[in-house]
CSV table of C-alpha atoms in Angstrom, one decimal:
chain,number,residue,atom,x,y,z
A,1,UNK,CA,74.1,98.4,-168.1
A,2,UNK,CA,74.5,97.3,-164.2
A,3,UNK,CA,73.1,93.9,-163.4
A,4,UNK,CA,71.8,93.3,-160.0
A,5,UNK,CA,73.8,91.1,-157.8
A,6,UNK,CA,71.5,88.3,-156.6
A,7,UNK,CA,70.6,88.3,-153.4
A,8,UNK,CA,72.0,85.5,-151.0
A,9,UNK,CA,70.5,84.6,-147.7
A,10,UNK,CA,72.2,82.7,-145.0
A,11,UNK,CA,70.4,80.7,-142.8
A,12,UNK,CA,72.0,79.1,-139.4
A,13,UNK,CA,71.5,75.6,-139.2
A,14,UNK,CA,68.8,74.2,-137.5
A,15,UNK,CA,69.8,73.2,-133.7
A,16,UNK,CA,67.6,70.8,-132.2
A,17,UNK,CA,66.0,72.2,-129.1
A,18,UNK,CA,67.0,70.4,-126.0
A,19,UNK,CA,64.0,68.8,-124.2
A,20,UNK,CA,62.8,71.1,-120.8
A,21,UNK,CA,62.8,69.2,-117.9
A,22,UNK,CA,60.9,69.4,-115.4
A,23,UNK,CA,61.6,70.6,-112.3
A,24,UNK,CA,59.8,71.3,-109.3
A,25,UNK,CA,61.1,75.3,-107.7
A,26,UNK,CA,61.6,75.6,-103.7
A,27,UNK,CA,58.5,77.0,-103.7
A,28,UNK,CA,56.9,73.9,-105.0
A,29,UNK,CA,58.3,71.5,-103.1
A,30,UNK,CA,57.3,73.2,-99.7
A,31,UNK,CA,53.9,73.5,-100.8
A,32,UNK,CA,54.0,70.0,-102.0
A,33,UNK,CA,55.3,68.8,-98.7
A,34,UNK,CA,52.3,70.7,-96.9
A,35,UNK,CA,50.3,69.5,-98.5
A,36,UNK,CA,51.1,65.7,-98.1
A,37,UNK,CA,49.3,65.3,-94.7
A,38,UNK,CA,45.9,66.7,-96.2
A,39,UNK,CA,46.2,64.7,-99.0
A,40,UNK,CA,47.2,61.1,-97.1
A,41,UNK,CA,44.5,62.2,-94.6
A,42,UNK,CA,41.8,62.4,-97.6
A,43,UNK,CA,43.3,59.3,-99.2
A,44,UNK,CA,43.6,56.9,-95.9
A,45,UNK,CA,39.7,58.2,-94.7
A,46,UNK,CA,38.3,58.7,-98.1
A,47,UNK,CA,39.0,57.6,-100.8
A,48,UNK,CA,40.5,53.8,-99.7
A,49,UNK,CA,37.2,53.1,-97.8
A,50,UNK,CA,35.4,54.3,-101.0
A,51,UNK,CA,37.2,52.2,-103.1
A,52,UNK,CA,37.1,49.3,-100.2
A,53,UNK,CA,33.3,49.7,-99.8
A,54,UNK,CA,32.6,49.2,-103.6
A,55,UNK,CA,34.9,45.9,-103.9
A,56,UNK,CA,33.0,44.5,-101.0
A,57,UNK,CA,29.6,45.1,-103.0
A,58,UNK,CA,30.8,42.5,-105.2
A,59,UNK,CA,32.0,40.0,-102.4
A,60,UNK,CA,30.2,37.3,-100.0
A,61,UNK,CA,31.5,39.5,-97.3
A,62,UNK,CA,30.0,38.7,-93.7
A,63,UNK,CA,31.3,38.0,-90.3
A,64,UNK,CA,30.5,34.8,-90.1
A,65,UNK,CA,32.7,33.4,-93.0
A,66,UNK,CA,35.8,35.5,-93.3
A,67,UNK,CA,37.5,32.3,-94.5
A,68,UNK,CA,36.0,32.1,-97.7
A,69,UNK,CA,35.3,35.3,-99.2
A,70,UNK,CA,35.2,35.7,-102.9
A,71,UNK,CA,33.8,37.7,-105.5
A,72,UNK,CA,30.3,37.0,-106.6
A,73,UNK,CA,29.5,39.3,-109.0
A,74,UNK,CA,26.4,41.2,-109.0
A,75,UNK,CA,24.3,38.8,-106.2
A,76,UNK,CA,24.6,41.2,-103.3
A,77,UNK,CA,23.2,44.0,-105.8
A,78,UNK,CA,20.3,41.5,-106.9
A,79,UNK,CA,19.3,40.3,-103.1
A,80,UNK,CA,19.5,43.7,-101.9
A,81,UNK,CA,16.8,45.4,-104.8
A,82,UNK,CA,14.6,41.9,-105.1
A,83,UNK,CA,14.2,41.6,-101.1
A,84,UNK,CA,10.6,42.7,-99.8
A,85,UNK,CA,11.7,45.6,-97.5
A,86,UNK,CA,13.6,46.8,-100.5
A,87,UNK,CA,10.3,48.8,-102.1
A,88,UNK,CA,9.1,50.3,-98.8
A,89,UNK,CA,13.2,51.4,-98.0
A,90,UNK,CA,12.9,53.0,-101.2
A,91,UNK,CA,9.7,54.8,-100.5
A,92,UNK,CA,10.8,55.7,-97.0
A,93,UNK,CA,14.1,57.5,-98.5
A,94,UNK,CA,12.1,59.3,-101.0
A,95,UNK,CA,8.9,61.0,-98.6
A,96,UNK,CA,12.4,61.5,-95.9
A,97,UNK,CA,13.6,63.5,-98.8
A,98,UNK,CA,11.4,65.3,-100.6
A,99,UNK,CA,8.8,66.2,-97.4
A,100,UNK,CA,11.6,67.3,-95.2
A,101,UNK,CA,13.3,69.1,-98.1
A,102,UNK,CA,9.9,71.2,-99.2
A,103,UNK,CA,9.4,72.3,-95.3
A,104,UNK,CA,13.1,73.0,-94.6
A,105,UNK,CA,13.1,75.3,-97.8
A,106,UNK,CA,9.7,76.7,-96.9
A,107,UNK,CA,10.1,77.5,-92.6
A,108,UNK,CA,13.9,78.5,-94.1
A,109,UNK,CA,12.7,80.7,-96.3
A,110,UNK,CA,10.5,82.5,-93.7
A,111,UNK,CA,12.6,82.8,-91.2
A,112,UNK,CA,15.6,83.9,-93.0
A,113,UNK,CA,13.0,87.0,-94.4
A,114,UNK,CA,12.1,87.6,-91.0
A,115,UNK,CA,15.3,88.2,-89.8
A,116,UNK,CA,16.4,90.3,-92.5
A,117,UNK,CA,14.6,92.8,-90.9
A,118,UNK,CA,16.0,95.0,-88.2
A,119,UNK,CA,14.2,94.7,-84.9
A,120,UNK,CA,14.9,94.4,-81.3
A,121,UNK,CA,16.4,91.6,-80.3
A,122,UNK,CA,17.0,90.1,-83.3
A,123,UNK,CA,20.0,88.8,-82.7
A,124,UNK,CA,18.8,86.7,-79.8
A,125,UNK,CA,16.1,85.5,-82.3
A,126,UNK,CA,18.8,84.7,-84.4
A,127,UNK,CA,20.0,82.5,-82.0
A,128,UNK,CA,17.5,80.6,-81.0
A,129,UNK,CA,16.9,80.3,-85.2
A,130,UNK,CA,20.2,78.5,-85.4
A,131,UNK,CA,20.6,77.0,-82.4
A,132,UNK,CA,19.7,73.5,-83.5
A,133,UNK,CA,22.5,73.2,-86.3
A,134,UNK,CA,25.0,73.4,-83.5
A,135,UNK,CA,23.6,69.8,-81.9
A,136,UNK,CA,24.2,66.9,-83.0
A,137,UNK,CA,21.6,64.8,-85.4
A,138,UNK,CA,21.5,62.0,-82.9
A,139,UNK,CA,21.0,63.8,-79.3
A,140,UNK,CA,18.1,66.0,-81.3
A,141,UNK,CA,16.6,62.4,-82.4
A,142,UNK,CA,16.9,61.9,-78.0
A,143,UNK,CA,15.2,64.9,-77.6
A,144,UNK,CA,12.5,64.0,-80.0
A,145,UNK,CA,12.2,60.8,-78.7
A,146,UNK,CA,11.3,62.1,-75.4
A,147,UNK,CA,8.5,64.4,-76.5
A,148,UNK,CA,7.1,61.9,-78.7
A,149,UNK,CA,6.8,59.4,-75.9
A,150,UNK,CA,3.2,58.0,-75.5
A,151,UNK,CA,3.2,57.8,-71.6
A,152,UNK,CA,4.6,61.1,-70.8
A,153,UNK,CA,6.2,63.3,-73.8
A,154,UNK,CA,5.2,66.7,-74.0
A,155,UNK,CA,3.3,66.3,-77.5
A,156,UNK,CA,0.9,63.8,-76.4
A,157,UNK,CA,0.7,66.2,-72.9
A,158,UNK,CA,-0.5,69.2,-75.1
A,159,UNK,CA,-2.7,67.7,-77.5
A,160,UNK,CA,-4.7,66.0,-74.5
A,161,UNK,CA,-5.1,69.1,-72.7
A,162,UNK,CA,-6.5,70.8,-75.9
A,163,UNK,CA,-9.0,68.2,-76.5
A,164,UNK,CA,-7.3,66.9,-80.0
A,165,UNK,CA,-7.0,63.8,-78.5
A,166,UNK,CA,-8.9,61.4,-76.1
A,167,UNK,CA,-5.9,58.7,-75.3
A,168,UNK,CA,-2.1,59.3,-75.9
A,169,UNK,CA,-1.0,58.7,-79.6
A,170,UNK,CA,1.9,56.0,-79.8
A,171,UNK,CA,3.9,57.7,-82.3
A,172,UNK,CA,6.9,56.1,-82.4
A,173,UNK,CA,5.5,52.6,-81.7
A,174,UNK,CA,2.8,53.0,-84.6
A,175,UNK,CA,4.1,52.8,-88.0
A,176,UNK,CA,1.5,55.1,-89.1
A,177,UNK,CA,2.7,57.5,-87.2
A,178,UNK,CA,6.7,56.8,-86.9
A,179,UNK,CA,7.4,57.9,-90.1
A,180,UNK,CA,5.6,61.6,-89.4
A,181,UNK,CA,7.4,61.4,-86.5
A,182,UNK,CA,10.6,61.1,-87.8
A,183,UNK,CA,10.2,64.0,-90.6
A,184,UNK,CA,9.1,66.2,-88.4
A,185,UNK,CA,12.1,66.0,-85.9
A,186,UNK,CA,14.5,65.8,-89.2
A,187,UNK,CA,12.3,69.5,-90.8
A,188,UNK,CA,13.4,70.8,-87.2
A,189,UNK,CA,16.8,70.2,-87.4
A,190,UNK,CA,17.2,71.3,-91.2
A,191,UNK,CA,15.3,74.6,-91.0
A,192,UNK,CA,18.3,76.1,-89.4
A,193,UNK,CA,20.8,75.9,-92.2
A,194,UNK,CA,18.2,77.2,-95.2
A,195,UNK,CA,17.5,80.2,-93.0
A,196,UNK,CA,21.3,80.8,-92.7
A,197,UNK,CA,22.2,80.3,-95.9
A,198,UNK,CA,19.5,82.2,-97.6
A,199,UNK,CA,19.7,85.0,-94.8
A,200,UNK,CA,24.1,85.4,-95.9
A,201,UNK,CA,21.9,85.9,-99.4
A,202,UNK,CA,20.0,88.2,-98.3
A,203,UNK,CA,21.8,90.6,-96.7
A,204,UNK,CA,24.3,90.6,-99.6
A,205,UNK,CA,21.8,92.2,-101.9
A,206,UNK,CA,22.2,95.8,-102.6
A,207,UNK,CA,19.7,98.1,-101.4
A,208,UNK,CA,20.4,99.9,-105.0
A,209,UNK,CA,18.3,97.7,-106.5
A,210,UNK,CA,15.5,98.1,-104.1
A,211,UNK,CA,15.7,101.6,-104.5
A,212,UNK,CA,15.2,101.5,-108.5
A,213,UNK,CA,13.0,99.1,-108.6
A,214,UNK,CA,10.9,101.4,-106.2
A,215,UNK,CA,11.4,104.4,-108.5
A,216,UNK,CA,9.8,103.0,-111.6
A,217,UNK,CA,6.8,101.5,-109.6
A,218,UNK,CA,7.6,98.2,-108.3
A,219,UNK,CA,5.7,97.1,-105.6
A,220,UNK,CA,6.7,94.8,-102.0
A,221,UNK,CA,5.7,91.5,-104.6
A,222,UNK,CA,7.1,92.5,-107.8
A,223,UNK,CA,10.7,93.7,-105.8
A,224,UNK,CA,10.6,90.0,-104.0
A,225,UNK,CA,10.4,88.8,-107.3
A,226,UNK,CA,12.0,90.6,-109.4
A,227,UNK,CA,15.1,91.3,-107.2
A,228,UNK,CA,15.3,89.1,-104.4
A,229,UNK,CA,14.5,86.2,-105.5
A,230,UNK,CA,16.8,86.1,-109.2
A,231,UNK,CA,19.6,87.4,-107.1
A,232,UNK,CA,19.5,84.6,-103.9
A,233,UNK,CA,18.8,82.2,-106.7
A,234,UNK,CA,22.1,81.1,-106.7
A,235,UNK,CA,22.6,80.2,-103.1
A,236,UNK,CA,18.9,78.6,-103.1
A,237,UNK,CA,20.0,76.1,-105.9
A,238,UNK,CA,23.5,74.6,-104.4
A,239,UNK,CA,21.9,74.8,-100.5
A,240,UNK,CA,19.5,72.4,-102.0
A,241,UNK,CA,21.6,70.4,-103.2
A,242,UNK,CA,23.7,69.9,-100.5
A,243,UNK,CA,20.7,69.4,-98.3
A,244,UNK,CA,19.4,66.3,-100.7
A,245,UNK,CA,23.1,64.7,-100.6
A,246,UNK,CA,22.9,65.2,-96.3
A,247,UNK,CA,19.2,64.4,-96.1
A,248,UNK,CA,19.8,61.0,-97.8
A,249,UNK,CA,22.6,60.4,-95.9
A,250,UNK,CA,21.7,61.3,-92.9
A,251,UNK,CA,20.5,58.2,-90.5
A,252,UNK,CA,21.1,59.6,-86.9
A,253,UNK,CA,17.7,61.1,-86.0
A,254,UNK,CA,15.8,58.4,-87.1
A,255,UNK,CA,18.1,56.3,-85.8
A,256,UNK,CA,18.0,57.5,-82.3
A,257,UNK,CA,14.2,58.0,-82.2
A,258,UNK,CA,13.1,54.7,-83.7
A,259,UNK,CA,15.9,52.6,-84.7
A,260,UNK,CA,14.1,51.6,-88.4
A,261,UNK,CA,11.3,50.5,-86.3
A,262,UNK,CA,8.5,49.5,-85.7
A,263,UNK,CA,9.0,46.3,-87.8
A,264,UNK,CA,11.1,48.5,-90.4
A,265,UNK,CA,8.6,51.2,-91.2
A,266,UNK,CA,11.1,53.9,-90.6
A,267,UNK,CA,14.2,52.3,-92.6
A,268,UNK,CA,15.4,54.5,-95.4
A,269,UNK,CA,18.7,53.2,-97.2
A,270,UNK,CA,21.1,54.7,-94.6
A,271,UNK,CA,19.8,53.0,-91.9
A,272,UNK,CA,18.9,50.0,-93.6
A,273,UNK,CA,22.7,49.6,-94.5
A,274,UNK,CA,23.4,50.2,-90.8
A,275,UNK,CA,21.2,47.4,-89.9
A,276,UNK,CA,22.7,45.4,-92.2
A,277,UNK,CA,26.1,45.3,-90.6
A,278,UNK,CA,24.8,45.6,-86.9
A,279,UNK,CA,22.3,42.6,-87.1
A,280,UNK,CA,23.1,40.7,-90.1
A,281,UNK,CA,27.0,41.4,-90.1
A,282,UNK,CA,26.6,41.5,-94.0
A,283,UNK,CA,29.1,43.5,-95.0
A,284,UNK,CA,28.7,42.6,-99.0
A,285,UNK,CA,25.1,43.6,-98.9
A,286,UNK,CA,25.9,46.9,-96.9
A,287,UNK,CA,28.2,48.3,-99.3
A,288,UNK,CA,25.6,47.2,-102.5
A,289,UNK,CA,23.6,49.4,-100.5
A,290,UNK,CA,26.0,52.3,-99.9
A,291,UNK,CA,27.2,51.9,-103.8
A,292,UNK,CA,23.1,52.4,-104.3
A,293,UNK,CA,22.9,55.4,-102.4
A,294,UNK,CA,26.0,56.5,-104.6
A,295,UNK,CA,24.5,55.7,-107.8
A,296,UNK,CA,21.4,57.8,-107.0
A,297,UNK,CA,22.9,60.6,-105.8
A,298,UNK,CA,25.2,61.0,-108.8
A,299,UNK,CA,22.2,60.5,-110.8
A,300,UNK,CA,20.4,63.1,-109.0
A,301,UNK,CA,23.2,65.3,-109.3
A,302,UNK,CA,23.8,65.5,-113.1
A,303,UNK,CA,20.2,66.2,-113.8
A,304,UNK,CA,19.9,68.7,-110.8
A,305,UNK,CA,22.8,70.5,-112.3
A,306,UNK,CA,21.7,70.2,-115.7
A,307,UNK,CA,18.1,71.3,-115.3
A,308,UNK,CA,18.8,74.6,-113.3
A,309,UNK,CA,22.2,75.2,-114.8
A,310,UNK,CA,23.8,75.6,-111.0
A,311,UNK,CA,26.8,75.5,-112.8
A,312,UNK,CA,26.7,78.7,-114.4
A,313,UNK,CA,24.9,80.6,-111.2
A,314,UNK,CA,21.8,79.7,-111.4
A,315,UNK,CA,20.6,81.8,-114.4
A,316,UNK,CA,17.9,80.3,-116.1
């Protein structure tokens, strides 16, 4: 009887594997190096005044005594929220927002429908539609200023020959009115870039979709809402956004027109950090107010983009 030989299995010995180093190609290295002026650029104009602005927040930083500045902890933060034009800053901010925000979506909106259309001369319309995002926020705060003048602006000219009015309205030196005045210069200027945002929506939607949603009975409502508006959905929810971030930060028409004024009725925090610096020279107290602004707008941010789920498109 034939026994089985058993079976013997050689195994190599175990070599250590060598360590990969890393190493950066040809390739690499030339995009690296092309790179490097974009990056310094962002870093020297950017970030370090970022990171400058918020140190200052927490130092007795003015003009007056550069000698002895030193951290002071959280008393910049503390003067700037307990001081009485804090509350009506705040309010200002938030009716500059959310008012010139609803008419800029609404006038946006309407426009960018019309000009979907095909018509004659649309694209001179078109023109005229966008012509004010190509100016600059503080020469369309000029223009403003000038036709919100009491003594001889074209508003007060038109309303007194239509018989609104008895006596010229002081707009801009009333803070009743200042404040209207402001919001409706700043709904002007932002009109422009909702209607060409949501128009580049527009015209990417396929007519397809129009078409079937004709066939099985859809009517001009239920295909605007149905269609157009899940689809432009998207681009609605980040140009939003955007526009709150710019909104709040955006100081030039109001500063042009009324410079805060009168007595501080037109501040919102952007220009009430400018006029920190300008006529206080209090640099600590302007960046508490610049790390404020910060602070709400990440706020803002997160629960924006965790309520509509703009990360993932906009679908609800």
């Amino acid at each position: 009887m034939q026994t089985q030989k058993p079976i013997v299995i050689k195994t190599k010995p175990l070599v250590p594997e060598r360590k990969k180093t890393f190493r950066i190609s040809r390739e690499g290295a030339f995009i690296l190096l092309c790179l490097l002026p974009a990056l310094l650029f962002v870093s020297v104009f950017t970030y370090y005044p970022l990171l400058r602005g918020v140190i200052m927040s927490f130092q007795n930083y003015t003009l007056f005594d550069l000698l002895n500045i030193e951290f002071i902890g959280l008393d910049n933060f503390v003067n700037v929220v307990t001081s009485p034009e804090f509350p009506r800053v705040a309010m200002n901010s938030l009716y500059w927002v959310v008012i010139s925000l609803f008419f800029q979506l609404l006038f946006g909106f309407a426009l960018a429908l019309m000009m979907r259309r095909r018509f004659r001369g649309r694209g001179i319309y078109q023109a005229f539609v966008f012509f004010p995002w190509a100016m600059s926020g503080f020469l369309i705060g000029l223009i403003w200023r000038w036709m919100f003048n009491a003594q001889f602006g074209v508003i007060n000219d038109l309303l007194l020959r239509s018989g609104l009015i008895d006596a010229p309205i002081p707009f801009l030196a009333d803070g009743k009115w200042a404040m209207a005045a402001v919001i409706i210069a700043n709904i002007w200027y932002g009109v422009a870039f909702f209607a060409i945002m949501i128009l580049a929506a527009l015209q990417s939607i396929p007519e397809e979709l129009y078409e079937a949603a004709a066939m099985d009975g859809a009517g001009r409502f239920q295909q605007f809402w149905s269609v157009t508006l899940p689809y432009i959905m998207p681009t609605m929810l980040v140009t939003i956004l955007l526009r709150v971030i710019w909104i709040l930060n955006f100081p030039d028409i109001i500063y042009s027109m009324t410079n805060g004024g009168p007595a501080g009725s037109t501040h919102i925090f952007a220009t009430y950090m400018i006029d920190k610096v300008i006529f206080g020279q209090d640099y600590g107290q302007a960046s508490a107010i610049g790390v404020i602004i910060v602070l709400i707008l990440l706020l803002f941010t997160v629960f924006y983009v965790k309520a509509t789920k703009v990360e993932k498109g906009g679908d609800f």
